Every structure is written in structure tokens, then in C-alpha cells.
Short mmCIF file of C-alpha atoms in Angstrom, two decimals:
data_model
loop_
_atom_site.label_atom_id
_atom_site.label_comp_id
_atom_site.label_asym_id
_atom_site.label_seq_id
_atom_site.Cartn_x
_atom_site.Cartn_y
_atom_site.Cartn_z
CA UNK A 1 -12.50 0.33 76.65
CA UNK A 2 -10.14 -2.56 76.48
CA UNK A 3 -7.29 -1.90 74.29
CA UNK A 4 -7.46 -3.75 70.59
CA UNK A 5 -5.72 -7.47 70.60
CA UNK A 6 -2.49 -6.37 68.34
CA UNK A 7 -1.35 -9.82 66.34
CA UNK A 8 2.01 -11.23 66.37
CA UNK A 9 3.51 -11.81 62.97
CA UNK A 10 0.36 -10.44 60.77
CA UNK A 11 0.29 -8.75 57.48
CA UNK A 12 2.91 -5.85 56.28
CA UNK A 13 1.52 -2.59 54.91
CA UNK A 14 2.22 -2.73 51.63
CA UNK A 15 4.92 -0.12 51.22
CA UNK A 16 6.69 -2.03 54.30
CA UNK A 17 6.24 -5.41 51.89
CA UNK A 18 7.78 -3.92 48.92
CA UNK A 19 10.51 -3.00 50.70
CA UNK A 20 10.94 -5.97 52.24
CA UNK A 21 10.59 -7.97 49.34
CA UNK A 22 13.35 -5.86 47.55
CA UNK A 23 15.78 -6.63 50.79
CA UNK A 24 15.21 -9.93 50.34
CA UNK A 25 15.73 -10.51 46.97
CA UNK A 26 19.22 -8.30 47.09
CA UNK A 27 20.33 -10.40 50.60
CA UNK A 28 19.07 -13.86 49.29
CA UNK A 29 21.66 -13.34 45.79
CA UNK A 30 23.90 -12.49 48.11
CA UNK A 31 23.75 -15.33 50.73
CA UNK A 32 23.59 -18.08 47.64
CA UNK A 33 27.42 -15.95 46.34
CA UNK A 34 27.74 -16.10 50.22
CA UNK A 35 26.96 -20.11 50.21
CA UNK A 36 29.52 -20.18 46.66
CA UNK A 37 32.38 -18.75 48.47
CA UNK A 38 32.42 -20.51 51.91
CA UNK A 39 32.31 -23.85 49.79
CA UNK A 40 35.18 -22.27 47.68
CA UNK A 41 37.31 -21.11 50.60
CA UNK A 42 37.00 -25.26 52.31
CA UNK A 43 37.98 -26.54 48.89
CA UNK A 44 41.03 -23.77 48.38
CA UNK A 45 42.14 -24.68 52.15
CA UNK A 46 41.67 -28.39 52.44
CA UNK A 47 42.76 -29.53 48.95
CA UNK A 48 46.17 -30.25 49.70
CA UNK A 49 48.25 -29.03 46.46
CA UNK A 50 46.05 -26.04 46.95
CA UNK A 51 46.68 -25.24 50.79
CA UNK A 52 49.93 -23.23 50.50
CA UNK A 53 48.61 -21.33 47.73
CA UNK A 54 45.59 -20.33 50.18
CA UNK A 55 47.74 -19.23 52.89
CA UNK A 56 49.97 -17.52 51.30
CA UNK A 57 47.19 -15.16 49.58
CA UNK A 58 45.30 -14.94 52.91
CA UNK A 59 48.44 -13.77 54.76
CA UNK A 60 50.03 -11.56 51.89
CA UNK A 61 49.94 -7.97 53.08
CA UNK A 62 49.55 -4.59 51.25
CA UNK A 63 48.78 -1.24 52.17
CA UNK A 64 50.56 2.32 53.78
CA UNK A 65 52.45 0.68 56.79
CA UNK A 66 53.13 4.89 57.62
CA UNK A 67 49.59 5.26 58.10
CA UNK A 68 48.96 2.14 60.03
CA UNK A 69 47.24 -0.21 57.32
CA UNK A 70 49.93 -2.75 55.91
CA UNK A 71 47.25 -5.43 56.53
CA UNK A 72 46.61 -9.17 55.49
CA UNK A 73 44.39 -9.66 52.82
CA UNK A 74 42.50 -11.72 55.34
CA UNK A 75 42.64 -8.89 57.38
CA UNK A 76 41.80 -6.42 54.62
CA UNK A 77 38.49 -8.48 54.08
CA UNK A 78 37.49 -8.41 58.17
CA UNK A 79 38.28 -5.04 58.80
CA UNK A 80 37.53 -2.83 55.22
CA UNK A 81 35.09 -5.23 53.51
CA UNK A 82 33.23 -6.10 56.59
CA UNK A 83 32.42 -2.10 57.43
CA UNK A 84 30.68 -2.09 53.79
CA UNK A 85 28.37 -5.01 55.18
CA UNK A 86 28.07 -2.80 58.45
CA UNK A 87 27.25 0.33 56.93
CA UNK A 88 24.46 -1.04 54.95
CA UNK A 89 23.07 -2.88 59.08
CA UNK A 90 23.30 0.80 59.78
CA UNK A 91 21.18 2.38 57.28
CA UNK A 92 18.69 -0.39 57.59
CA UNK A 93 18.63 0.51 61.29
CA UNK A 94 17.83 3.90 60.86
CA UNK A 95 15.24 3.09 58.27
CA UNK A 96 13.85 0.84 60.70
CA UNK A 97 13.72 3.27 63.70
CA UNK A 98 12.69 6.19 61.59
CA UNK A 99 9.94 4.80 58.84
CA UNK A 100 9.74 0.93 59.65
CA UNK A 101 8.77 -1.72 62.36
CA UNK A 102 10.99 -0.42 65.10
CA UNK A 103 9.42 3.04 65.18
CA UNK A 104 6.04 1.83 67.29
CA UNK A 105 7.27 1.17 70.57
CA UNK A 106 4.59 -2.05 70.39
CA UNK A 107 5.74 -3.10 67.30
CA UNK A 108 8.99 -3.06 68.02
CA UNK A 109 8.86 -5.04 71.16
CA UNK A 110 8.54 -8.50 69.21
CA UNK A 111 11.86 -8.54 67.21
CA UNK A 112 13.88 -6.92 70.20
CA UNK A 113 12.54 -9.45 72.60
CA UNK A 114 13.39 -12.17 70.27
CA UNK A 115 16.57 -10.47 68.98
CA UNK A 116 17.73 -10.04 73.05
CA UNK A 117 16.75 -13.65 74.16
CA UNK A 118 18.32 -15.07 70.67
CA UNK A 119 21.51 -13.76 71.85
CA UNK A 120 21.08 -13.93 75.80
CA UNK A 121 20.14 -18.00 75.80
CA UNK A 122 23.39 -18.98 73.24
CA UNK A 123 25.82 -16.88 75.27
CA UNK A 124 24.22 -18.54 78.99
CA UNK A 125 24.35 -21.74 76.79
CA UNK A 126 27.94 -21.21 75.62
CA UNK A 127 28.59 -19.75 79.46
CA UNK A 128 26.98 -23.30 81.22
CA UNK A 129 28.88 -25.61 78.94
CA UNK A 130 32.57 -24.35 79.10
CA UNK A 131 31.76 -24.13 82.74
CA UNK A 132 31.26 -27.31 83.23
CA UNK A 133 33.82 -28.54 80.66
CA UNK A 134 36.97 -26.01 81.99
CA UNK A 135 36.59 -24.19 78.79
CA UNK A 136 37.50 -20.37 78.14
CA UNK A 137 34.99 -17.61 78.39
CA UNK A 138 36.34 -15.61 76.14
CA UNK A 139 34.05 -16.82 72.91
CA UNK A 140 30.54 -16.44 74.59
CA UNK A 141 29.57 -13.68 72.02
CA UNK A 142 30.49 -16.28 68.69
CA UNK A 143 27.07 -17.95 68.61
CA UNK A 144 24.72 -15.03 69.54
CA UNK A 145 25.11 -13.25 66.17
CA UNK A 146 22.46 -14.70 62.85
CA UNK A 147 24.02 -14.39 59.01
CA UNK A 148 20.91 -13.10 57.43
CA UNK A 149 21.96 -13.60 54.24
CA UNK A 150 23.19 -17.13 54.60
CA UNK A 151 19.86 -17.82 56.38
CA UNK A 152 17.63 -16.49 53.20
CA UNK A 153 20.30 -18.16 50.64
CA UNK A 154 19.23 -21.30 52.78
CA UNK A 155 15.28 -20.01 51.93
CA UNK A 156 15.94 -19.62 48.63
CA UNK A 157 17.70 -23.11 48.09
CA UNK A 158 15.00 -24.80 49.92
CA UNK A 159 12.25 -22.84 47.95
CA UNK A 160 9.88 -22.02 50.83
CA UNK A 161 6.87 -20.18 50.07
CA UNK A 162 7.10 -18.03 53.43
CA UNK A 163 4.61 -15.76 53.93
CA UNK A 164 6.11 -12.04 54.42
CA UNK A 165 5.39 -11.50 57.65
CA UNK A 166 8.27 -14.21 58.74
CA UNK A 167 10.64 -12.88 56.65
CA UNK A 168 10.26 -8.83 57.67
CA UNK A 169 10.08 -11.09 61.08
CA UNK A 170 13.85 -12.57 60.12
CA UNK A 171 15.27 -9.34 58.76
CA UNK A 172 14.19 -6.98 61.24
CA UNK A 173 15.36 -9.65 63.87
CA UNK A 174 18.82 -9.54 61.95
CA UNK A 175 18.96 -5.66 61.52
CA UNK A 176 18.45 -5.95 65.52
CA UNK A 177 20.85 -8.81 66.01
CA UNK A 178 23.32 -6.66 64.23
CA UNK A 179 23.10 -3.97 66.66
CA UNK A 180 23.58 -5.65 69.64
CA UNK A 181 26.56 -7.51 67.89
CA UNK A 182 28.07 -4.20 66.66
CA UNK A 183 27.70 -2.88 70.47
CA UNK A 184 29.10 -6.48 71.80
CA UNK A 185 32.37 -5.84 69.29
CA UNK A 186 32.57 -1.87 69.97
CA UNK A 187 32.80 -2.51 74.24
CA UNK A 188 33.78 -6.47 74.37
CA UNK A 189 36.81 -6.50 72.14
CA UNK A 190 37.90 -3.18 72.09
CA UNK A 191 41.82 -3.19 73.94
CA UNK A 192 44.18 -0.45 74.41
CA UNK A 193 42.59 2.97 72.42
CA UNK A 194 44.11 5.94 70.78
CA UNK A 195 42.54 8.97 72.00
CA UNK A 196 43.81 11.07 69.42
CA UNK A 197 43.27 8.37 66.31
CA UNK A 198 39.53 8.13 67.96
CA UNK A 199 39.14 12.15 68.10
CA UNK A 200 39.88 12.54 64.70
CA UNK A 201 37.69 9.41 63.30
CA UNK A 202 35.26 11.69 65.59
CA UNK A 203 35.92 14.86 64.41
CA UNK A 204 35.47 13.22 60.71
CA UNK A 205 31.75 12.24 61.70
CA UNK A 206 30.76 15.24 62.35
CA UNK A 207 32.26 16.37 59.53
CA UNK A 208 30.24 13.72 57.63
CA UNK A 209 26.92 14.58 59.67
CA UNK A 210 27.35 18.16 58.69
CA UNK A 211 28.14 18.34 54.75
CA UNK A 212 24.56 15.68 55.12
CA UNK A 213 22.26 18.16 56.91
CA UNK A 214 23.83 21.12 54.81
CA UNK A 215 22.76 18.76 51.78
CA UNK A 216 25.85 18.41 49.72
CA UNK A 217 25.75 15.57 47.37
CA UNK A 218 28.56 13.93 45.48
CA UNK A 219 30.29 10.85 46.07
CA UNK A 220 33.95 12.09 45.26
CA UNK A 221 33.11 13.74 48.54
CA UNK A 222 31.70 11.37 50.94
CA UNK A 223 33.79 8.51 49.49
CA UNK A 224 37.03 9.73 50.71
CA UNK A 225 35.86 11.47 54.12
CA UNK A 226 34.58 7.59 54.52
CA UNK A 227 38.12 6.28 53.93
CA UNK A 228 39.42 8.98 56.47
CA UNK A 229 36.90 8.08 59.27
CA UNK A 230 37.42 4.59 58.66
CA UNK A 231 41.36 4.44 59.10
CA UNK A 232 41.30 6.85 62.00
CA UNK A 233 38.71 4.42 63.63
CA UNK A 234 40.89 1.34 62.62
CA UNK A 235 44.23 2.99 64.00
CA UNK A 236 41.94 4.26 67.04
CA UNK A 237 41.65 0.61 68.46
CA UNK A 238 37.91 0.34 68.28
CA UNK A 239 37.10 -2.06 65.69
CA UNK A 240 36.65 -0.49 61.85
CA UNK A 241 33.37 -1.74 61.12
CA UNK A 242 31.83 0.56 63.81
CA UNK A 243 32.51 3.91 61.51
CA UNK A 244 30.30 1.94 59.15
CA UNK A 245 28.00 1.12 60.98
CA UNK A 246 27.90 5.14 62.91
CA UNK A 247 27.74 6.66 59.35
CA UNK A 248 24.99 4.69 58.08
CA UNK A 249 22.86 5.79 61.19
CA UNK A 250 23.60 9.22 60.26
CA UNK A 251 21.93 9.37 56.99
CA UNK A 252 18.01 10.86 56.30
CA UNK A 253 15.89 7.60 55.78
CA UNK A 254 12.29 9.70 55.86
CA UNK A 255 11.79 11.14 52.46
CA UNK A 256 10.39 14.51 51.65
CA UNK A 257 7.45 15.21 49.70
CA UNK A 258 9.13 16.34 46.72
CA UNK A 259 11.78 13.02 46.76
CA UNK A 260 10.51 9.67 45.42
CA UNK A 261 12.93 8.10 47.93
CA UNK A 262 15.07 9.39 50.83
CA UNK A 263 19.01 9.55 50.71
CA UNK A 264 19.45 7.01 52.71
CA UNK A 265 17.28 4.24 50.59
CA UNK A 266 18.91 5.69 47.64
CA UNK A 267 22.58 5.23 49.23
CA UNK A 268 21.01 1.38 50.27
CA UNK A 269 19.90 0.53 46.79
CA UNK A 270 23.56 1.09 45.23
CA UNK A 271 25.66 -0.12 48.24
CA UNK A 272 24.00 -3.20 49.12
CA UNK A 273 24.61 -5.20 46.19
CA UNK A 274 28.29 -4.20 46.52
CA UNK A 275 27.75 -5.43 50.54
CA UNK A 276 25.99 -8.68 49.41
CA UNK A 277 27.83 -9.96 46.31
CA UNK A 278 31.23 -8.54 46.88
CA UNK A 279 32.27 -7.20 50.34
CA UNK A 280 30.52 -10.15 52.48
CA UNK A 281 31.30 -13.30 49.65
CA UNK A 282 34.89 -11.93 49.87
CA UNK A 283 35.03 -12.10 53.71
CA UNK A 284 33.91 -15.27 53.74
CA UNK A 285 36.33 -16.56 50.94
CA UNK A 286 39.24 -15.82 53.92
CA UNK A 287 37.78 -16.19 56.82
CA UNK A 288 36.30 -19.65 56.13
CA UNK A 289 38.96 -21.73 55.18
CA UNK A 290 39.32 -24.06 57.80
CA UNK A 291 40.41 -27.91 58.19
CA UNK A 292 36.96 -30.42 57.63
CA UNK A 293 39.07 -33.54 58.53
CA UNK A 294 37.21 -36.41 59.93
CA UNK A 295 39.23 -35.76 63.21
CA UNK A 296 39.09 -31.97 63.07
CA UNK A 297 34.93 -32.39 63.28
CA UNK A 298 35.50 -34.78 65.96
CA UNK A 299 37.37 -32.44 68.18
CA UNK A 300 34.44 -29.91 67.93
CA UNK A 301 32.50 -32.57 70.56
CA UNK A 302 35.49 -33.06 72.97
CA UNK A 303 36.34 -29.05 73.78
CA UNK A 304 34.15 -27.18 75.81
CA UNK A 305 34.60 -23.59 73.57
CA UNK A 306 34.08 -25.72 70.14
CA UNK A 307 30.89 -27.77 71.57
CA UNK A 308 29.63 -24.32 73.60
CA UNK A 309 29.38 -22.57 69.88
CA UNK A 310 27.51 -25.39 68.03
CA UNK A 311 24.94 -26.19 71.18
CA UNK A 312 24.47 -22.33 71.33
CA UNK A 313 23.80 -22.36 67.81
CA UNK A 314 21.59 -24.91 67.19
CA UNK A 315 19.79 -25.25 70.34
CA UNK A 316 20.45 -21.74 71.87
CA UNK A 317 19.37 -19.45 69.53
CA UNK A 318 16.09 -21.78 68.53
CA UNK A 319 14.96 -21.99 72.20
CA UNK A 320 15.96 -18.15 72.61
CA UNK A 321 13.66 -16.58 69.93
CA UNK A 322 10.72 -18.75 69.95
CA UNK A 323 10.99 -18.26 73.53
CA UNK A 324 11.33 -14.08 73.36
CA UNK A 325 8.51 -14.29 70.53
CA UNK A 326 6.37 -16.47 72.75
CA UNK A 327 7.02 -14.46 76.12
CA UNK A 328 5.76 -11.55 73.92
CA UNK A 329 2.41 -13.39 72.79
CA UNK A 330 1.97 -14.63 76.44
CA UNK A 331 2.70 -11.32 78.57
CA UNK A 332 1.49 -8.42 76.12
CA UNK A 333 -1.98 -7.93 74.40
CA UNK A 334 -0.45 -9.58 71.47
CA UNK A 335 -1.56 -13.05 69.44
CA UNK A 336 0.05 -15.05 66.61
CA UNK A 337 -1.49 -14.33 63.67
CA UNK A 338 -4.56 -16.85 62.55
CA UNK A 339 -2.39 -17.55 59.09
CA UNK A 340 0.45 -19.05 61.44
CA UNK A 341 0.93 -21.48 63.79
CA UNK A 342 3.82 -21.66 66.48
CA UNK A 343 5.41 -24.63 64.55
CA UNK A 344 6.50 -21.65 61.88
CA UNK A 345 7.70 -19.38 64.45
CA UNK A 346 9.98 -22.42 65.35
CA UNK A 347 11.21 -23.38 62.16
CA UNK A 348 12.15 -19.48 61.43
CA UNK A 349 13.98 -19.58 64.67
CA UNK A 350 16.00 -22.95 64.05
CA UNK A 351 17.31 -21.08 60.96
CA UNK A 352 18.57 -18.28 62.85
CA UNK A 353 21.17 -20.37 63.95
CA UNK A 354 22.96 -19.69 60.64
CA UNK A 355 25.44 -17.53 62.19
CA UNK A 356 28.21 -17.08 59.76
CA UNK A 357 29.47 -13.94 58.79
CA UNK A 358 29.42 -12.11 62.40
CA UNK A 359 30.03 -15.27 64.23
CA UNK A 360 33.06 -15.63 61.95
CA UNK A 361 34.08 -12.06 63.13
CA UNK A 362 33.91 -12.48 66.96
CA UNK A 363 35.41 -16.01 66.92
CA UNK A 364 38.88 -14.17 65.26
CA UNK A 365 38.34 -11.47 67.82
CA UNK A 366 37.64 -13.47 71.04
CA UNK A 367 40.96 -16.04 70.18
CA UNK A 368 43.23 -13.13 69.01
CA UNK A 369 46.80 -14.73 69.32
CA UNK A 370 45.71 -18.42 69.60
CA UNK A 371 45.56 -19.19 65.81
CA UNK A 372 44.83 -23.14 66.34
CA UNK A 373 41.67 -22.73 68.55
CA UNK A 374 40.47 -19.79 66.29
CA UNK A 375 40.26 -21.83 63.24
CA UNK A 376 38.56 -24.79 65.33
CA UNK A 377 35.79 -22.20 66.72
CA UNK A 378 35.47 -22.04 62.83
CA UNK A 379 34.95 -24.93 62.13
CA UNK A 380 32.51 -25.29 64.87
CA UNK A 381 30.41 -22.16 63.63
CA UNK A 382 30.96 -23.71 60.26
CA UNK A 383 29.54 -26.82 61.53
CA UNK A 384 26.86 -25.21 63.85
CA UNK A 385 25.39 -23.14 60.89
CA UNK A 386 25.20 -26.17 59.10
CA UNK A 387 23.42 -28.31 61.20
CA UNK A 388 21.08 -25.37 62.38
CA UNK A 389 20.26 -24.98 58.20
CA UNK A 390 19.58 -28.75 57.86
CA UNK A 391 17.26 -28.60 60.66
CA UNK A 392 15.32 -25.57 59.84
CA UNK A 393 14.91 -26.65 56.30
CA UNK A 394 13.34 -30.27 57.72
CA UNK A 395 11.17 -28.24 59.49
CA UNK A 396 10.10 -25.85 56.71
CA UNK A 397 9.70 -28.31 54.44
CA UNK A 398 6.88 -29.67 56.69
CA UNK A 399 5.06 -26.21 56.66
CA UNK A 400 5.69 -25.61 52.88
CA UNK A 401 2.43 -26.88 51.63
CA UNK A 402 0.53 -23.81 54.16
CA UNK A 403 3.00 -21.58 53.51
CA UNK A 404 2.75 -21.56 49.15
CA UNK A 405 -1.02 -21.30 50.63
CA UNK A 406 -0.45 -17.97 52.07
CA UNK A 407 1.74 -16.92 49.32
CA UNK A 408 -1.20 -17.40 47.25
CA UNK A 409 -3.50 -15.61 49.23
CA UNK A 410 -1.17 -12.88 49.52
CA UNK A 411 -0.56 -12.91 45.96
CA UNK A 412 -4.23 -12.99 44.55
CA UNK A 413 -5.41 -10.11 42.42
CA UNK A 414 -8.89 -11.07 41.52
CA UNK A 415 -9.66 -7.48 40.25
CA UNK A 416 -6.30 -6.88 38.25
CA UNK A 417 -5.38 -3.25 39.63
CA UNK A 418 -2.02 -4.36 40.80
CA UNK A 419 -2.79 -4.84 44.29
CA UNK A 420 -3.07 -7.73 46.08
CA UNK A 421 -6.51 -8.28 47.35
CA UNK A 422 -6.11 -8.37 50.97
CA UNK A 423 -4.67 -4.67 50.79
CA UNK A 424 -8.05 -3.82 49.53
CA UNK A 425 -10.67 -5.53 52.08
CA UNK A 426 -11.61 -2.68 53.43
CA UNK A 427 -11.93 -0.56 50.54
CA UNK A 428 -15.36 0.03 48.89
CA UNK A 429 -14.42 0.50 45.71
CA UNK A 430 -12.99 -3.16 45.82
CA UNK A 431 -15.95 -4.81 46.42
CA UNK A 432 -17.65 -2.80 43.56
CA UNK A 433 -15.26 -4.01 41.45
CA UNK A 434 -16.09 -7.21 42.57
CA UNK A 435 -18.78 -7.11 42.53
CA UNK A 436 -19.06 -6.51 38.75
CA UNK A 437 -16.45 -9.31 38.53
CA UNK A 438 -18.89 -11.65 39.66
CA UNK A 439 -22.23 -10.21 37.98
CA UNK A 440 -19.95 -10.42 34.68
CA UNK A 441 -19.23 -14.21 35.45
CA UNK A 442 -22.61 -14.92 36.67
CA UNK A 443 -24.43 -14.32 33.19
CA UNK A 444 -21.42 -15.70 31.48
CA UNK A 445 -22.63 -19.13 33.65
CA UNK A 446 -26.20 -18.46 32.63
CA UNK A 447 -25.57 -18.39 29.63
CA UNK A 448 -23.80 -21.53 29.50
CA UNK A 449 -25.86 -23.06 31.83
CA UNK A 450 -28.83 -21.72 29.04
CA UNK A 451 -26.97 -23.09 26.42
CA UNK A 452 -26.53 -26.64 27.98
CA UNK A 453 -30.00 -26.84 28.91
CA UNK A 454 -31.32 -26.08 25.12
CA UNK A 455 -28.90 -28.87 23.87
CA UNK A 456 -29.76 -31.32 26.08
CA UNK A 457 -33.55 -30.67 25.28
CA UNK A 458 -32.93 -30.90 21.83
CA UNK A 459 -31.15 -34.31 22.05
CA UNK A 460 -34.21 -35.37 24.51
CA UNK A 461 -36.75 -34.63 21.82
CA UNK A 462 -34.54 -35.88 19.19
CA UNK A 463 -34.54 -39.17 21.24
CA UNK A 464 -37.90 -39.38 21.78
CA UNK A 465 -39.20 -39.00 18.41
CA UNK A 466 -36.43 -42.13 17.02
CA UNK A 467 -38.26 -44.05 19.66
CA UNK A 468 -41.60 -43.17 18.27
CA UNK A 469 -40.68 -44.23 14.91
CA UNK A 470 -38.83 -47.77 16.35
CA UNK A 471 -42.91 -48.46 17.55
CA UNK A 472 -44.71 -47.62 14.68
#
């Protein structure tokens, strides 16, 4: 027996929906304060009466020097902030592996095809053009990496009515997108290590891993073993956001049957709107403040590493995922969904060219010690995220009308039970319900249609019986 055709893209379970829709709604306030602060930080920088001020709180350090951490304030937001952002990509992860898409092997293969081709074609595409142009190697990894919440602030600006399927398709692609970024950072630009700094920032996970399986709760505790791991990991070499990111994937995300939701949802729902509307807003505030001149946008299309980051953007990662997504339809039992067509898969892709917050990240990493190119490759990811958003939202705009469609459809609750029709299809006791629906609305029409049929009799013999009186 032939195995079933499994559909690209089609309809969530409806616990996978609700949880979906709840990510969204936290990442897409969050990418709008995302949207408010990058605008803030190219006002604070390029306003010149306000330019000193800028640098001056960027570069104005505090912490223990004796312990290592008398950072930047910049460098505070990169480094501390940042492994908030990471450690919420880590739980959402493990949900994803344990409970969500990414736990069928078949399921999984669609958004870690796409995910591995929409970082693959902008690095080759970075690669080809600084090749050609003389340019440095050393920022393939800036455009491979998608700002999820930038991209759904874009959504929500624009006000497209996507169906869910594209958006679990755009987070899950993100969630792995942020993997392979966080492994790109942990083995790409990781220099000289501490051994001992990195033992004890391992010897603190464990730690961490163990007080979770024994089941000890309390945040006074986890909060400053946290704190530990993460400065031992800072001071270890290895970049800080990866303790984030390792003790996320160490928390329970299946829930028991006598817990309404599992520790690690629970941890999710209060950290991420501290990730979304603090630590990732604030990154952005000091990482984004670059020059916008006329001249400075020019030079973005004369270097080879400036013009590699905005072509991988806009073209690389748009040609990578609808590629990966369509190799999947082509080679595997899979089809695109009858709801979609490929023109949405493409417009979904276009906007994961939004790569801010990562792409941000790598670009200080990659041009460590060469502070004028750093803050061009800004300005080109600045400018590449930009132009990937105002192309995605031309294209979305086209597809809005089918889309609030679907939104509809998925919406409708004929039968008032507080689930969305199409959940129910295939339950019986739907189409009893129904089925009385309809028997109820049916003799309400009869009855009108009685009704209307008596009047207009009456006025017929009413008519007639003037006209017999005109004759005689």
C-alpha cells in the first residue's frame, strides 16, 4: 500500500495553533518595540548634537573588572541581554523537538531543509561575491541568520491575514535558524578558550540539570546559578549566549498529567516578554546605531563584504528557502497544501531576509578589531533587512485578499462551541449539530417564505377586486 501523500504547509492541530498563536502575538509586540528602537538608535547616532552623547553611553563601562566583566554597555547588551533572547531559542527548541513539529522525523524535514538551504545559499552568495570582488571571508555567516521578531513586527505593520500554517512555517524555521546560528557562533568565532573558566560554566550545568530533574523550584535559586554559568562561559572564551541557549534545552517541555503546563512553557511564558520587549529592543538600541549618510549607503554597493550581506539577504535567503521548501515538495511524498500556492511560500521566504538581531551579532563578531567596516556591515544588514521587508510586504500585499480568506475559514464557528469548524470535520457530533443548525434555519425560511407568500396573495386579491369595481 502506497504510503499517504503528507501536505506541505497544511493545517496545525489545534493545541500546536494556540501555541503558536500565543508566540506570535508575544514576538510580533516585541519586533514592533524591536522596529521602535532600531529607528531610535539611527536617530540617537546620526543626529549630530546627539552623536557624542550616543557614544559615550554605548562605550561607558561598568561591572567587576576582578571577575572579568567591566564591559561596555554595548557590550553588556550583546553578551548579557542577548543570552535572555537565546535562552528563550532554547526552550522553544526543546519544545519543538520534544512536543512540536520537529519531533516527526517527516515533519521536521520541511523547516530544516528550508532552515539549512536559507543559510547555505546567503553564505555561497556572500562566498561568490567577495570572491570575485577581493573581499574578506570572514562575514559569510552575517546574512544566513532571520530576526523573527522583526519579520512578524513587519506582519503585523503590514496587517496580513496569514493563514497559520506560514507562520508556525516562519517560527519553526527561525527556532531552526537559531540553532544553526548558535552552533555557527559557538565553533566559528570562538578564539583562544579557558579550560578551567569552561569547566566550571560546565560543572554549573550540571549543577543546573540536576537541582531540575531532582525538581527544586524557586527562582532565588536558578537565577543566580544562571549568573554563575553565564560569567564562567563569558570568561571561558566561548561566546555567553551559548549558556543560554544550553540551559534552555535542559528544561522539561512535556507536561505531566497532573500539570496544566510543563516547566519549561511556564519558564517561556514569563521570560519571553522580558526577551522580546526588553533584552532584544535594548540590543538593538546599541548595536544599531550606525551612519545612514547618502555616501555611507553608497559605499554598501562598491565593497565586496557590504554588497555580499545585502545580495545574501535579499536574494540569498529568498532563493534558499523556497528552494529547500520546494526540493522537499519535489523529492519526498509531500504536496503544498490546496489553501496555498507557491507564490506564498515565496513571499514568506523574501521576508526571511529580515535578519537583524543575529546578523547584527555575527557582523561585530566576524570584524572584531576593525570598528569602521563593522559598522558598514551594519549598515548593510540594516539596509538588506530593509529592502528584503519592502519586498516581502509587496508581495504579501498581493496575496492578502486569499489569505483574510483562509483566516476566515480558519476562524468560522458555525456551531458556537469554541472551536473552529475545520477542527471538527470529522467529528459526528459536528455535523449533528449542524445539522440542527440548518433544520432550525430551514423552517425559520419557511416560515418567511410562508409569510411572503400569504402577503403577496392578499395584495393580489386586494388588486383584483379594485379592478372589478373600476369595470362595474
Amino acid at each position: 500500500m502506497p504510503a499517504p501523500t503528507r501536505k506541505v504547509l497544511g493545517r496545525l492541530s489545534l493545541p500546536e495553533r494556540t501555541f503558536v498563536a500565543d508566540a506570535l502575538r508575544t514576538e510580533t509586540v516585541g519586533g514592533v518595540l524591536l522596529l521602535i528602537a532600531a529607528v531610535a538608535a539611527l536617530v540617537w547616532a546620526n543626529i549630530p548634537a546627539l552623536h557624542d552623547s550616543y557614544e559615550s553611553v554605548s562605550h561607558y563601562h561598568l561591572g567587576p573588572a576582578a571577575l572579568g566583566l567591566d564591559l561596555s554597555i554595548e557590550h553588556w547588551a550583546a553578551d548579557g541581554l542577548l543570552a535572555i533572547f537565546f535562552f528563550v531559542a532554547g526552550i522553544e527548541l526543546k519544545r519543538e523537538l520534544v512536543a512540536g513539529d520537529l519531533k516527526d522525523p517527516r515533519a521536521a524535514a520541511l523547516p530544516v531543509v528550508a532552515a539549512l538551504c536559507g543559510m547555505a545559499v546567503p553564505a555561497l552568495v556572500y562566498t561568490l561575491t567577495n570572491l570575485t570582488g577581493g573581499g574578506s571571508l570572514a562575514g559569510w555567516a552575517v546574512p544566513t541568520a532571520t530576526d523573527i521578531a522583526f519579520a512578524l513586527a513587519v506582519l503585523a505593520v503590514i496587517g496580513t491575514w496569514l493563514p497559520s500554517a506560514l507562520r508556525a512555517f516562519l517560527l519553526t524555521l527561525a527556532v531552526v535558524d537559531d540553532l544553526f546560528a548558535i552552533l555557527i557562533i559557538a565553533v566559528f568565532f570562538t578564539a583562544d578558550i579557558d579550560f578551567a573558566a569552561l569547566g566550571g560554566a560546565a560543572l554549573g550545568l550540571a549543577v543546573f540539570w540536576l537541582l531540575l530533574r531532582k525538581g527544586v523550584r524557586g527562582w532565588y535559586v536558578y537565577v543566580p546559578l544562571a549568573l554563575v554559568i553565564w560569567a564562567l562561559m563569558y570568561n571561558s572564551g566561548i561566546h555567553a549566549t551559548i549558556a543560554g541557549v544550553a540551559m534552555g534545552l535542559m528544561l522539561r517541555c512535556t507536561r505531566r498529567e497532573d500539570e496544566q503546563s510543563s516547566p519549561g512553557e511556564h519558564i517561556e511564558h514569563l521570560v519571553r516578554p522580558l526577551s522580546a520587549g526588553l533584552a532584544v529592543p535594548l540590543f538593538a538600541l546599541f548595536s544599531a546605531g550606525v551612519s545612514v549618510s547618502g555616501g555611507a549607503l553608497g559605499d554598501v554597493f562598491t565593497q565586496p563584504e557590504t554588497l555580499g550581506v545585502v545580495l545574501g539577504l535579499v536574494l540569498g535567503k529568498a532563493l534558499g528557502i523556497f528552494g529547500g521548501t520546494w526540493l522537499t515538495a519535489r523529492f519526498t511524498r509531500a504536496s503544498l497544501s490546496e489553501d496555498l500556492e507557491w507564490a506564498d511560500v515565496f513571499g514568506v521566504a523574501t521576508l526571511a531576509g529580515i535578519g537583524f538581531t543575529v546578523s547584527l551579532l555575527i557582523g561585530e563578531l566576524a570584524f572584531d578589531g576593525d570598528a569602521a567596516l563593522t559598522d558598514e556591515v551594519k549598515a548593510a544588514v540594516l539596509l538588506g533587512s530593509l529592502t528584503a521587508a519592502t519586498l516581502a510586504t509587496v508581495l504579501l500585499k498581493l496575496r492578502n485578499a486569499k489569505y483574510r480568506r483562509l483566516y476566515e475559514t480558519e476562524e468560522r464557528d458555525e456551531d458556537l462551541d469554541g472551536i473552529p469548524d475545520v477542527y471538527e470535520e470529522d467529528d459526528p457530533a459536528y455535523h449533528l449539530r449542524m445539522a440542527a443548525i440548518h433544520e432550525r434555519k430551514a423552517a425559520e425560511h419557511r416560515r418567511i417564505a410562508e409569510l411572503k407568500t400569504a402577503e403577496r396573495l392578499a395584495e393580489v386579491a386586494g388588486g383584483a377586486g379594485e379592478e372589478d369595481d373600476r369595470r362595474a
